[in-house]
Amino acid sequence: MHVPEAKVEIVRAMVTDAIAKGELPSGETSSLCGKLQFCLSWGVGRFGRAAMGALYRHVRARRPHIQLALEMSLNFLQTALTSLRARDICVRATSRSAPILLWSDATGTSEGESTLVMAFVARFPGGTLPVAQ
Amino acid sequence: MTRRGVTLMHPRWVHGFSIASPQLIAELDARKQQIGQLELLAAAAAYISRFAHGSATET
């Protein structure tokens, strides 16, 4: 599982732009937080989440000027975004009961898509039956 | 002597889909977010739909 490179590149460009300008408006910071959560937390197991604290504080501060702590975080995140690796998902049971896997998605909300459809697929694990021998 | 063993069962697949009605869409706030409202609803639908009772397609 991985985040498409095109999506990562958009986020990386936002980070690079903010560092270059030395400013990041509150609205753009909120947008960047959402994109980073998607790229880091969901895609690679919460990697880099701690570095986002400065971004959350920047949203609340409502000052566009980037402080040192935020600049350091952005530099770290910029590097982190260049080193994301695909994540392996193991579906073997690691505890007494095997996991139920669920995939879901929707279409029709993006430009160029017409029909609004949502769908899901669920995989229930194979069970075990006690048998007498 | 009786010894207890196990027989592995195949996994069970269930899938379902629904076309979202205009009334449903009208109830959702238009927000710009990474994971859209309809995508979130799709995830919730898997838990609240009747597939657990056999109305969705099982393969």
PDB file of C-alpha atoms in Angstrom:
ATOM      1  CA  MET A   1       0.000   0.000   0.000  1.00  0.00           C
ATOM      2  CA  HIS A   2       1.342   3.428  -0.824  1.00  0.00           C
ATOM      3  CA  VAL A   3       0.324   7.013  -1.471  1.00  0.00           C
ATOM      4  CA  PRO A   4       0.570   7.855  -5.192  1.00  0.00           C
ATOM      5  CA  GLU A   5       3.707   9.806  -6.000  1.00  0.00           C
ATOM      6  CA  ALA A   6       1.676  12.595  -7.646  1.00  0.00           C
ATOM      7  CA  LYS A   7      -0.173  13.254  -4.368  1.00  0.00           C
ATOM      8  CA  VAL A   8       3.075  13.238  -2.378  1.00  0.00           C
ATOM      9  CA  GLU A   9       4.603  15.637  -4.884  1.00  0.00           C
ATOM     10  CA  ILE A  10       1.764  18.148  -4.363  1.00  0.00           C
ATOM     11  CA  VAL A  11       2.322  18.120  -0.604  1.00  0.00           C
ATOM     12  CA  ARG A  12       6.082  18.382  -1.032  1.00  0.00           C
ATOM     13  CA  ALA A  13       5.621  21.401  -3.303  1.00  0.00           C
ATOM     14  CA  MET A  14       3.416  23.081  -0.668  1.00  0.00           C
ATOM     15  CA  VAL A  15       6.082  22.535   2.001  1.00  0.00           C
ATOM     16  CA  THR A  16       8.864  23.777  -0.253  1.00  0.00           C
ATOM     17  CA  ASP A  17       6.844  26.865  -1.195  1.00  0.00           C
ATOM     18  CA  ALA A  18       6.120  27.701   2.447  1.00  0.00           C
ATOM     19  CA  ILE A  19       9.794  27.410   3.411  1.00  0.00           C
ATOM     20  CA  ALA A  20      10.822  29.618   0.486  1.00  0.00           C
ATOM     21  CA  LYS A  21       8.261  32.318   1.289  1.00  0.00           C
ATOM     22  CA  GLY A  22       8.755  32.166   5.064  1.00  0.00           C
ATOM     23  CA  GLU A  23       5.013  32.493   5.419  1.00  0.00           C
ATOM     24  CA  LEU A  24       2.104  30.105   5.651  1.00  0.00           C
ATOM     25  CA  PRO A  25      -1.433  31.479   6.022  1.00  0.00           C
ATOM     26  CA  SER A  26      -3.746  29.713   8.467  1.00  0.00           C
ATOM     27  CA  GLY A  27      -6.050  28.309   5.771  1.00  0.00           C
ATOM     28  CA  GLU A  28      -3.168  26.862   3.794  1.00  0.00           C
ATOM     29  CA  THR A  29      -1.741  25.403   6.993  1.00  0.00           C
ATOM     30  CA  SER A  30      -5.014  23.585   7.693  1.00  0.00           C
ATOM     31  CA  SER A  31      -5.010  22.223   4.157  1.00  0.00           C
ATOM     32  CA  LEU A  32      -1.387  21.131   4.516  1.00  0.00           C
ATOM     33  CA  CYS A  33      -2.193  19.407   7.824  1.00  0.00           C
ATOM     34  CA  GLY A  34      -4.937  17.373   6.165  1.00  0.00           C
ATOM     35  CA  LYS A  35      -2.707  16.349   3.283  1.00  0.00           C
ATOM     36  CA  LEU A  36       0.166  15.427   5.605  1.00  0.00           C
ATOM     37  CA  GLN A  37      -2.141  13.362   7.798  1.00  0.00           C
ATOM     38  CA  PHE A  38      -3.200  11.478   4.697  1.00  0.00           C
ATOM     39  CA  CYS A  39       0.327  10.973   3.362  1.00  0.00           C
ATOM     40  CA  LEU A  40       2.075  10.235   6.651  1.00  0.00           C
ATOM     41  CA  SER A  41      -0.440   8.852   9.109  1.00  0.00           C
ATOM     42  CA  TRP A  42      -2.570   6.746   6.820  1.00  0.00           C
ATOM     43  CA  GLY A  43      -0.008   5.732   4.270  1.00  0.00           C
ATOM     44  CA  VAL A  44       3.001   4.884   6.356  1.00  0.00           C
ATOM     45  CA  GLY A  45       1.742   4.160   9.834  1.00  0.00           C
ATOM     46  CA  ARG A  46       1.721   7.563  11.567  1.00  0.00           C
ATOM     47  CA  PHE A  47       5.328   8.243  10.618  1.00  0.00           C
ATOM     48  CA  GLY A  48       6.311  11.864  11.205  1.00  0.00           C
ATOM     49  CA  ARG A  49       3.146  12.700  13.103  1.00  0.00           C
ATOM     50  CA  ALA A  50       5.034  14.224  16.041  1.00  0.00           C
ATOM     51  CA  ALA A  51       6.596  16.814  13.734  1.00  0.00           C
ATOM     52  CA  MET A  52       3.154  18.136  12.876  1.00  0.00           C
ATOM     53  CA  GLY A  53       2.672  19.723  16.310  1.00  0.00           C
ATOM     54  CA  ALA A  54       4.231  22.971  15.122  1.00  0.00           C
ATOM     55  CA  LEU A  55       1.803  23.054  12.202  1.00  0.00           C
ATOM     56  CA  TYR A  56      -1.231  22.652  14.450  1.00  0.00           C
ATOM     57  CA  ARG A  57       0.028  25.444  16.690  1.00  0.00           C
ATOM     58  CA  HIS A  58       0.566  27.628  13.617  1.00  0.00           C
ATOM     59  CA  VAL A  59      -3.098  27.184  12.614  1.00  0.00           C
ATOM     60  CA  ARG A  60      -4.205  28.464  16.020  1.00  0.00           C
ATOM     61  CA  ALA A  61      -1.661  31.309  16.101  1.00  0.00           C
ATOM     62  CA  ARG A  62      -3.180  32.874  12.957  1.00  0.00           C
ATOM     63  CA  ARG A  63       0.097  34.582  12.063  1.00  0.00           C
ATOM     64  CA  PRO A  64       1.421  33.762   8.602  1.00  0.00           C
ATOM     65  CA  HIS A  65       5.099  34.291   9.489  1.00  0.00           C
ATOM     66  CA  ILE A  66       6.903  30.987   9.979  1.00  0.00           C
ATOM     67  CA  GLN A  67       8.693  30.649  13.322  1.00  0.00           C
ATOM     68  CA  LEU A  68      11.898  28.636  13.811  1.00  0.00           C
ATOM     69  CA  ALA A  69      10.127  25.573  15.262  1.00  0.00           C
ATOM     70  CA  LEU A  70       7.772  25.409  12.297  1.00  0.00           C
ATOM     71  CA  GLU A  71      10.604  25.900   9.833  1.00  0.00           C
ATOM     72  CA  MET A  72      12.477  22.974  11.392  1.00  0.00           C
ATOM     73  CA  SER A  73       9.338  20.838  11.231  1.00  0.00           C
ATOM     74  CA  LEU A  74       8.768  21.747   7.601  1.00  0.00           C
ATOM     75  CA  ASN A  75      12.373  20.882   6.757  1.00  0.00           C
ATOM     76  CA  PHE A  76      11.960  17.521   8.456  1.00  0.00           C
ATOM     77  CA  LEU A  77       8.633  16.839   6.715  1.00  0.00           C
ATOM     78  CA  GLN A  78      10.122  17.798   3.360  1.00  0.00           C
ATOM     79  CA  THR A  79      12.836  15.195   3.873  1.00  0.00           C
ATOM     80  CA  ALA A  80      10.363  12.649   5.227  1.00  0.00           C
ATOM     81  CA  LEU A  81       8.197  13.009   2.140  1.00  0.00           C
ATOM     82  CA  THR A  82      11.139  12.020  -0.047  1.00  0.00           C
ATOM     83  CA  SER A  83      11.690   8.779   1.825  1.00  0.00           C
ATOM     84  CA  LEU A  84       8.230   7.223   2.006  1.00  0.00           C
ATOM     85  CA  ARG A  85       8.188   3.518   1.323  1.00  0.00           C
ATOM     86  CA  ALA A  86       5.304   1.294   0.324  1.00  0.00           C
ATOM     87  CA  ARG A  87       3.765  -0.346   3.353  1.00  0.00           C
ATOM     88  CA  ASP A  88       3.263  -4.094   3.489  1.00  0.00           C
ATOM     89  CA  ILE A  89      -0.027  -5.242   4.943  1.00  0.00           C
ATOM     90  CA  CYS A  90       0.021  -8.716   6.429  1.00  0.00           C
ATOM     91  CA  VAL A  91      -3.363 -10.420   6.501  1.00  0.00           C
ATOM     92  CA  ARG A  92      -2.236 -13.418   8.510  1.00  0.00           C
ATOM     93  CA  ALA A  93      -3.689 -13.696  11.951  1.00  0.00           C
ATOM     94  CA  THR A  94      -1.367 -12.339  14.596  1.00  0.00           C
ATOM     95  CA  SER A  95      -3.713 -13.036  17.466  1.00  0.00           C
ATOM     96  CA  ARG A  96      -6.288 -15.653  18.340  1.00  0.00           C
ATOM     97  CA  SER A  97      -8.778 -14.307  15.805  1.00  0.00           C
ATOM     98  CA  ALA A  98      -7.884 -13.371  12.225  1.00  0.00           C
ATOM     99  CA  PRO A  99      -8.738  -9.816  11.107  1.00  0.00           C
ATOM    100  CA  ILE A 100     -11.783  -8.874   9.059  1.00  0.00           C
ATOM    101  CA  LEU A 101     -10.574  -6.792   6.120  1.00  0.00           C
ATOM    102  CA  LEU A 102     -12.748  -4.031   4.734  1.00  0.00           C
ATOM    103  CA  TRP A 103     -12.250  -1.868   1.653  1.00  0.00           C
ATOM    104  CA  SER A 104     -14.604   0.966   0.779  1.00  0.00           C
ATOM    105  CA  ASP A 105     -14.654   3.865  -1.654  1.00  0.00           C
ATOM    106  CA  ALA A 106     -16.944   6.260  -3.453  1.00  0.00           C
ATOM    107  CA  THR A 107     -16.942   7.891  -6.851  1.00  0.00           C
ATOM    108  CA  GLY A 108     -18.758  10.776  -8.449  1.00  0.00           C
ATOM    109  CA  THR A 109     -17.553  13.586  -6.247  1.00  0.00           C
ATOM    110  CA  SER A 110     -14.534  14.536  -8.333  1.00  0.00           C
ATOM    111  CA  GLU A 111     -14.480  16.526 -11.529  1.00  0.00           C
ATOM    112  CA  GLY A 112     -15.350  14.438 -14.555  1.00  0.00           C
ATOM    113  CA  GLU A 113     -17.213  11.796 -12.559  1.00  0.00           C
ATOM    114  CA  SER A 114     -20.971  11.732 -13.011  1.00  0.00           C
ATOM    115  CA  THR A 115     -22.691   8.939 -11.079  1.00  0.00           C
ATOM    116  CA  LEU A 116     -22.490   9.072  -7.297  1.00  0.00           C
ATOM    117  CA  VAL A 117     -21.748   5.529  -6.155  1.00  0.00           C
ATOM    118  CA  MET A 118     -20.360   4.099  -2.933  1.00  0.00           C
ATOM    119  CA  ALA A 119     -19.209   0.539  -2.498  1.00  0.00           C
ATOM    120  CA  PHE A 120     -17.437  -1.814  -0.147  1.00  0.00           C
ATOM    121  CA  VAL A 121     -15.817  -5.238  -0.083  1.00  0.00           C
ATOM    122  CA  ALA A 122     -15.398  -7.216   3.118  1.00  0.00           C
ATOM    123  CA  ARG A 123     -13.294 -10.322   3.653  1.00  0.00           C
ATOM    124  CA  PHE A 124     -14.156 -12.463   6.617  1.00  0.00           C
ATOM    125  CA  PRO A 125     -11.395 -14.836   7.662  1.00  0.00           C
ATOM    126  CA  GLY A 126     -11.632 -18.547   7.268  1.00  0.00           C
ATOM    127  CA  GLY A 127     -12.547 -20.153  10.531  1.00  0.00           C
ATOM    128  CA  THR A 128     -11.642 -23.406  12.136  1.00  0.00           C
ATOM    129  CA  LEU A 129     -13.882 -26.304  12.944  1.00  0.00           C
ATOM    130  CA  PRO A 130     -13.146 -28.735  15.714  1.00  0.00           C
ATOM    131  CA  VAL A 131     -13.418 -32.280  14.404  1.00  0.00           C
ATOM    132  CA  ALA A 132     -13.169 -35.589  16.154  1.00  0.00           C
ATOM    133  CA  GLN A 133     -10.560 -38.002  14.810  1.00  0.00           C
TER     134      GLN A 133
ATOM    135  CA  MET B   1      -9.119 -42.698  21.511  1.00  0.00           C
ATOM    136  CA  THR B   2     -10.733 -39.444  20.291  1.00  0.00           C
ATOM    137  CA  ARG B   3      -8.431 -36.583  19.311  1.00  0.00           C
ATOM    138  CA  ARG B   4      -9.685 -33.107  18.422  1.00  0.00           C
ATOM    139  CA  GLY B   5      -8.318 -31.450  15.235  1.00  0.00           C
ATOM    140  CA  VAL B   6      -9.210 -28.524  12.988  1.00  0.00           C
ATOM    141  CA  THR B   7     -10.464 -28.135   9.432  1.00  0.00           C
ATOM    142  CA  LEU B   8      -9.630 -24.817   7.777  1.00  0.00           C
ATOM    143  CA  MET B   9     -12.575 -22.967   6.226  1.00  0.00           C
ATOM    144  CA  HIS B  10     -12.252 -20.679   3.213  1.00  0.00           C
ATOM    145  CA  PRO B  11     -12.564 -16.933   3.780  1.00  0.00           C
ATOM    146  CA  ARG B  12     -15.934 -15.373   3.007  1.00  0.00           C
ATOM    147  CA  TRP B  13     -16.209 -12.346   0.723  1.00  0.00           C
ATOM    148  CA  VAL B  14     -19.110  -9.907   0.842  1.00  0.00           C
ATOM    149  CA  HIS B  15     -19.551  -6.868  -1.368  1.00  0.00           C
ATOM    150  CA  GLY B  16     -22.196  -4.256  -1.916  1.00  0.00           C
ATOM    151  CA  PHE B  17     -22.754  -0.943  -3.617  1.00  0.00           C
ATOM    152  CA  SER B  18     -25.334   1.801  -3.731  1.00  0.00           C
ATOM    153  CA  ILE B  19     -26.017   4.802  -5.920  1.00  0.00           C
ATOM    154  CA  ALA B  20     -26.232   7.863  -3.712  1.00  0.00           C
ATOM    155  CA  SER B  21     -29.553   9.643  -4.139  1.00  0.00           C
ATOM    156  CA  PRO B  22     -29.736  13.414  -4.734  1.00  0.00           C
ATOM    157  CA  GLN B  23     -31.612  13.709  -1.428  1.00  0.00           C
ATOM    158  CA  LEU B  24     -28.704  12.078   0.393  1.00  0.00           C
ATOM    159  CA  ILE B  25     -26.163  14.340  -1.260  1.00  0.00           C
ATOM    160  CA  ALA B  26     -28.274  17.383  -0.388  1.00  0.00           C
ATOM    161  CA  GLU B  27     -27.998  16.413   3.279  1.00  0.00           C
ATOM    162  CA  LEU B  28     -24.182  16.489   3.190  1.00  0.00           C
ATOM    163  CA  ASP B  29     -22.265  19.688   3.776  1.00  0.00           C
ATOM    164  CA  ALA B  30     -19.944  20.594   0.918  1.00  0.00           C
ATOM    165  CA  ARG B  31     -16.479  20.523   2.446  1.00  0.00           C
ATOM    166  CA  LYS B  32     -13.076  20.428   0.841  1.00  0.00           C
ATOM    167  CA  GLN B  33     -11.263  17.591   2.530  1.00  0.00           C
ATOM    168  CA  GLN B  34      -8.879  14.810   1.551  1.00  0.00           C
ATOM    169  CA  ILE B  35     -11.377  12.038   2.207  1.00  0.00           C
ATOM    170  CA  GLY B  36     -14.780  13.143   0.957  1.00  0.00           C
ATOM    171  CA  GLN B  37     -18.082  12.853   2.783  1.00  0.00           C
ATOM    172  CA  LEU B  38     -19.324  10.164   0.422  1.00  0.00           C
ATOM    173  CA  GLU B  39     -16.162   8.129   0.924  1.00  0.00           C
ATOM    174  CA  LEU B  40     -16.655   8.328   4.690  1.00  0.00           C
ATOM    175  CA  LEU B  41     -20.276   7.301   4.246  1.00  0.00           C
ATOM    176  CA  ALA B  42     -19.156   4.325   2.154  1.00  0.00           C
ATOM    177  CA  ALA B  43     -16.937   3.164   5.012  1.00  0.00           C
ATOM    178  CA  ALA B  44     -19.791   3.552   7.502  1.00  0.00           C
ATOM    179  CA  ALA B  45     -22.229   1.825   5.135  1.00  0.00           C
ATOM    180  CA  ALA B  46     -20.238  -1.377   5.356  1.00  0.00           C
ATOM    181  CA  TYR B  47     -20.995  -1.527   9.083  1.00  0.00           C
ATOM    182  CA  ILE B  48     -24.601  -0.388   9.028  1.00  0.00           C
ATOM    183  CA  SER B  49     -25.829  -2.070   5.850  1.00  0.00           C
ATOM    184  CA  ARG B  50     -27.738  -5.329   5.890  1.00  0.00           C
ATOM    185  CA  PHE B  51     -24.862  -7.320   4.397  1.00  0.00           C
ATOM    186  CA  ALA B  52     -24.341  -8.983   7.745  1.00  0.00           C
ATOM    187  CA  HIS B  53     -27.812 -10.452   7.334  1.00  0.00           C
ATOM    188  CA  GLY B  54     -27.229 -11.655   3.810  1.00  0.00           C
ATOM    189  CA  SER B  55     -28.758  -9.014   1.549  1.00  0.00           C
ATOM    190  CA  ALA B  56     -25.477  -7.958  -0.034  1.00  0.00           C
ATOM    191  CA  THR B  57     -23.675 -10.201  -2.492  1.00  0.00           C
ATOM    192  CA  GLU B  58     -21.628 -12.943  -0.966  1.00  0.00           C
ATOM    193  CA  THR B  59     -18.995 -14.828  -2.933  1.00  0.00           C
TER     194      THR B  59
END
